[in-house]
Coordinates of C-alpha atoms in Angstrom, one line a residue:
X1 CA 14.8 -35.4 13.2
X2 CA 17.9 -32.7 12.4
X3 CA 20.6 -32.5 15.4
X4 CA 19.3 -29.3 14.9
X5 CA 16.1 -30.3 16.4
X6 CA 17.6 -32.0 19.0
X7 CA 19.0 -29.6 20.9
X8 CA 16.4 -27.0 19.9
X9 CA 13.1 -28.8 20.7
X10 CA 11.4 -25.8 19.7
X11 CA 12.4 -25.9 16.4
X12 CA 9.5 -27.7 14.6
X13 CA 7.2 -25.8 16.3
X14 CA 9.1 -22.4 15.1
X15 CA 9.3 -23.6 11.4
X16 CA 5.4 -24.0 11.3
X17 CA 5.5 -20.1 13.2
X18 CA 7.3 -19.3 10.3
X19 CA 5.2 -20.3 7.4
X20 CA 2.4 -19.2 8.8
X21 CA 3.5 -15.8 9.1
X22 CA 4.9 -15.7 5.9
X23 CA 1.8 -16.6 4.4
X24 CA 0.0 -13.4 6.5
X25 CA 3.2 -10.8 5.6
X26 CA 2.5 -12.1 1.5
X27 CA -1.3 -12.0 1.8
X28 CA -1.2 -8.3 3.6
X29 CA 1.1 -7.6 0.4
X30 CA -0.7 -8.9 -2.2
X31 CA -4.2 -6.8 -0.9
X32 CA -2.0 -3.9 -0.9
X33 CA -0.5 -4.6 -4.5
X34 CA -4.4 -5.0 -6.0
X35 CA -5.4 -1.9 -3.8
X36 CA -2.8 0.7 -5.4
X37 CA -3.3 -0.8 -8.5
X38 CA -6.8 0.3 -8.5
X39 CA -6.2 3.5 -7.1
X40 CA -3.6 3.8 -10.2
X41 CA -6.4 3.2 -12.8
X42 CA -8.9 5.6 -11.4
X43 CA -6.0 9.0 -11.4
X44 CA -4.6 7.7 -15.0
X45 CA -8.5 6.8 -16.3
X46 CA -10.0 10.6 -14.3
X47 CA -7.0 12.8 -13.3
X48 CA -5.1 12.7 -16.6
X49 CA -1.9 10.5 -14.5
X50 CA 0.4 8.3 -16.2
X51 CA 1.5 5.9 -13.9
X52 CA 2.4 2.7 -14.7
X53 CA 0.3 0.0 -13.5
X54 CA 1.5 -2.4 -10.8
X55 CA 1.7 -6.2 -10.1
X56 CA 3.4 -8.7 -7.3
X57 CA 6.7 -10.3 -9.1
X58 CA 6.2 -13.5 -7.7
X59 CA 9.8 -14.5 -8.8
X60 CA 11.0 -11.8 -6.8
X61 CA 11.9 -11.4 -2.8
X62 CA 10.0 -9.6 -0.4
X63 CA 13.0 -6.8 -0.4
X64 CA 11.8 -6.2 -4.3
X65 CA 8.4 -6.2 -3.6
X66 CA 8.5 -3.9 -1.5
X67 CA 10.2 -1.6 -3.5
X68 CA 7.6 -1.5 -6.4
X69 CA 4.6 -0.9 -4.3
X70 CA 6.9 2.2 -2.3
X71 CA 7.8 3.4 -5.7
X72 CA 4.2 3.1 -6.8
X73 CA 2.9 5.1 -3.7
X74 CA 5.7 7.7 -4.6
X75 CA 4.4 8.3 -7.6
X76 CA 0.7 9.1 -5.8
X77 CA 2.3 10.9 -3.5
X78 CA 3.5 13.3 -6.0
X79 CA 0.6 13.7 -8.6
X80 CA -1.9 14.4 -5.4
X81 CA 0.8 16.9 -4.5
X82 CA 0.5 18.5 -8.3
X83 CA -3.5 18.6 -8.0
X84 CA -3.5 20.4 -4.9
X85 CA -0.6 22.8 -6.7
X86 CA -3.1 23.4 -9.6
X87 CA -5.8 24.2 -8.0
X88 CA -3.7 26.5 -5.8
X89 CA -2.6 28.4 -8.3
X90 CA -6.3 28.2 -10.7
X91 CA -8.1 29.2 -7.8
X92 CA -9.1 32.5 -6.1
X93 CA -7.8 32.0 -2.7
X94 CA -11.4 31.7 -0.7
X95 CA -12.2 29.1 -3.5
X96 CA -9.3 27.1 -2.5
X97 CA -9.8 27.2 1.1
X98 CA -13.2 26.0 0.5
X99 CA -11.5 22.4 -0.9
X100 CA -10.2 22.2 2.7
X101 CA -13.5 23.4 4.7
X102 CA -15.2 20.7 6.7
X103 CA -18.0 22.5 6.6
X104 CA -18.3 23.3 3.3
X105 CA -20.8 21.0 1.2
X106 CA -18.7 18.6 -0.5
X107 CA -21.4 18.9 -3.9
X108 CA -19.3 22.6 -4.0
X109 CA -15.7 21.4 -3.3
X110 CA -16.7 19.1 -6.7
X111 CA -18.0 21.5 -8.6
X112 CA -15.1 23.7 -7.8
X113 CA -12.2 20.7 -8.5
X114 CA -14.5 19.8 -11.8
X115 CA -13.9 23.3 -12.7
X116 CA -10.5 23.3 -12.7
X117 CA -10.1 19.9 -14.2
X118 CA -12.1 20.8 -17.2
X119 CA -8.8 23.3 -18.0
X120 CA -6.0 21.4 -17.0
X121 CA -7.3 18.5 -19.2
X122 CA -9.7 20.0 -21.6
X123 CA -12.2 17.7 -21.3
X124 CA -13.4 16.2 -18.0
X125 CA -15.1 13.5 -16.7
X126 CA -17.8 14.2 -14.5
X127 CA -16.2 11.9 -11.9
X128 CA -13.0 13.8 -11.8
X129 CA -13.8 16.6 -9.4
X130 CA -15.1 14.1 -7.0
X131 CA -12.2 11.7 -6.5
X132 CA -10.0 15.2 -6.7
X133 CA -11.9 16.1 -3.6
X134 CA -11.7 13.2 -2.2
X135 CA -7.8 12.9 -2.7
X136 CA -6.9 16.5 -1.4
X137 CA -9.8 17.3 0.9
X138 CA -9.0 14.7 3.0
X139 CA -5.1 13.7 3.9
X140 CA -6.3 9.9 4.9
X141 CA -4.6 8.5 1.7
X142 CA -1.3 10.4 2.1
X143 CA -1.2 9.7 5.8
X144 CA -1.7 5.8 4.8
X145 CA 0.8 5.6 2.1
X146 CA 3.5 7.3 4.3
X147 CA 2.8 5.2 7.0
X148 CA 3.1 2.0 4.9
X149 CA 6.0 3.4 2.9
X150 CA 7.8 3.9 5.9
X151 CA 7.3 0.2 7.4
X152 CA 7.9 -1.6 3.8
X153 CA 11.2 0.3 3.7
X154 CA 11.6 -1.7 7.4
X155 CA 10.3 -4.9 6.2
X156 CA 13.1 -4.5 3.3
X157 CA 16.3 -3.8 5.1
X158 CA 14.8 -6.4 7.8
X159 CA 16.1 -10.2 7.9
X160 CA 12.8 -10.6 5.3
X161 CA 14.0 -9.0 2.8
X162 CA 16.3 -11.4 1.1
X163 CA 12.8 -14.3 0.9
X164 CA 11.5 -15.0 -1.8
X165 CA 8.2 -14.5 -2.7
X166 CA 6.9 -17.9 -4.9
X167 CA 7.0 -20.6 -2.4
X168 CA 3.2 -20.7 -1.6
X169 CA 2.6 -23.2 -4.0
X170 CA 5.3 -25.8 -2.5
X171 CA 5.5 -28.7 0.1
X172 CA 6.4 -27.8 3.7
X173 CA 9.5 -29.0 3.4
X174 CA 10.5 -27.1 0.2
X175 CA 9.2 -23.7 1.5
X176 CA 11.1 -24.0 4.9
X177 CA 14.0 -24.7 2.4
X178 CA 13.5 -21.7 0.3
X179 CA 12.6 -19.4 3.6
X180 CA 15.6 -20.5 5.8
X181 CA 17.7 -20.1 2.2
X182 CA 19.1 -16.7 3.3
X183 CA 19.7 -16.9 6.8
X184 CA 21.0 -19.4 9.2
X185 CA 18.6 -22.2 10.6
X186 CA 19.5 -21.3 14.0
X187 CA 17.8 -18.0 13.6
X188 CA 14.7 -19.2 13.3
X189 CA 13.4 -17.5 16.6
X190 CA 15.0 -14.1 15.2
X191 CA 12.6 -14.9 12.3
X192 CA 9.6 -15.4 13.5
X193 CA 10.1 -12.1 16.3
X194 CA 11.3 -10.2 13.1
X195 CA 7.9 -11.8 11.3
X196 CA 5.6 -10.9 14.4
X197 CA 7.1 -6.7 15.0
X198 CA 6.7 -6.3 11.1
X199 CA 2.8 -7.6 10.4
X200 CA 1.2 -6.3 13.7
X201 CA 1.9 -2.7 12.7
X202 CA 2.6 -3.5 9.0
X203 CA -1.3 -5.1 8.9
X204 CA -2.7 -2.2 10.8
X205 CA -1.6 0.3 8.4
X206 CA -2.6 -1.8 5.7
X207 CA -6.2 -1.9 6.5
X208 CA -6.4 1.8 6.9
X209 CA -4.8 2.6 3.7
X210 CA -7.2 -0.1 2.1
X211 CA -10.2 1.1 3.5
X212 CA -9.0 5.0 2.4
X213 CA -8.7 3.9 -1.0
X214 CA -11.8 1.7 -1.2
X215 CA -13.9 5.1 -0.2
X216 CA -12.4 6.5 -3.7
X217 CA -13.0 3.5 -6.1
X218 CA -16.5 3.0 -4.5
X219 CA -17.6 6.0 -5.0
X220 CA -15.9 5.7 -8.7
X221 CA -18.0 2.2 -9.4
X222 CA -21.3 3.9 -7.8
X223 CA -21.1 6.9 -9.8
X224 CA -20.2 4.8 -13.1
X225 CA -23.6 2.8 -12.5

């Protein structure tokens, strides 16, 4: 036992805390990492997008991982922005507002988007109109990827951000080692608060924007079949 541990009893118990939540913050991450990836290769494989596939570095820290899924979701962010510009300035203005009617039948919002997508691109596929619909019609995925790039920026300034990421493979020694590596072991309780604020909203936000983007690539695989 560390002196450490003897005068904070609560130590061992705290390092366990801390692993543990680690693991949850990195598995959160990594769902998010495959989710935007596939939302990536539906717009580049259907809207005519370019960007650049994503992947966790799992030599890098939490702090850098962070950074290539917010950069990713930027990059969303502003080719759903350029649809909705496009079919703003294609479209007769009653057309338009009919992408953005609730009532209107969504088999005419995709006929409309199709429409426009057969221009822009030249050739279409028959699923691009619907997962343009689905991106501008509805502001679920731009709500969800603010909220999330907002709290990864958090997690990245936070204590966190300095941890590595490729420790889940090692003893429970050697990950305490490499967690504890950047800050001091006597902040462990400031850790595992730090850990507990972050996931509760960070995990929260991470299912919604999940569960938007699974309603885009579903319909996608469905439609495919």
């Amino acid at each position: 036992m560390t002196l450490s541990d003897l005068l904070y009893p609560d130590n061992p118990k705290r390092r366990q805390e801390v692993i543990r939540l680690h693991q949850e913050l990195l598995d959160c991450m990594l769902v998010n990492f495959h989710a935007t990836d596939e939302l990536i290769a539906v717009l580049n494989a259907h809207l005519g997008c370019t960007i650049a596939q994503i992947k966790m570095e799992k030599g890098g820290t939490i702090k850098e991982n962070c950074d290539i899924i917010i950069q990713a979701m930027s990059e969303i962010q502003q080719e759903v922005w350029k649809i909705d510009k496009e079919m703003k300035e294609m479209l007769e203005p009653v057309l338009y507002q009919k992408l953005y009617d609730i009532k209107e039948p969504e088999v005419e919002k995709i006929a409309i988007a199709h429409k426009v997508f057969s221009i822009v691109l030249g050739e279409a596929t028959s699923i691009a109109g619907m997962v343009a619909v689905k991106l501008i019609g509805s502001n679920i995925i731009i709500v969800a990827v603010n909220k999330l790039v907002t709290l990864l920026a958090q997690i990245g300034a936070s204590v966190l951000g300095g941890i590595g990421i490729a420790i889940l493979g090692l003893g429970i020694d050697m990950v305490l080692q490499a967690i504890l590596g950047a800050v001091e072991r006597e902040q462990l309780l400031a850790i595992v608060k730090s850990y507990e604020e972050h996931l509760a909203e960070f995990k929260a936000a991470s299912e919604k924007y999940q569960h938007a983007i699974t309603e885009v690539t579903s319909m996608v695989k469905c439609k495919i079949k």
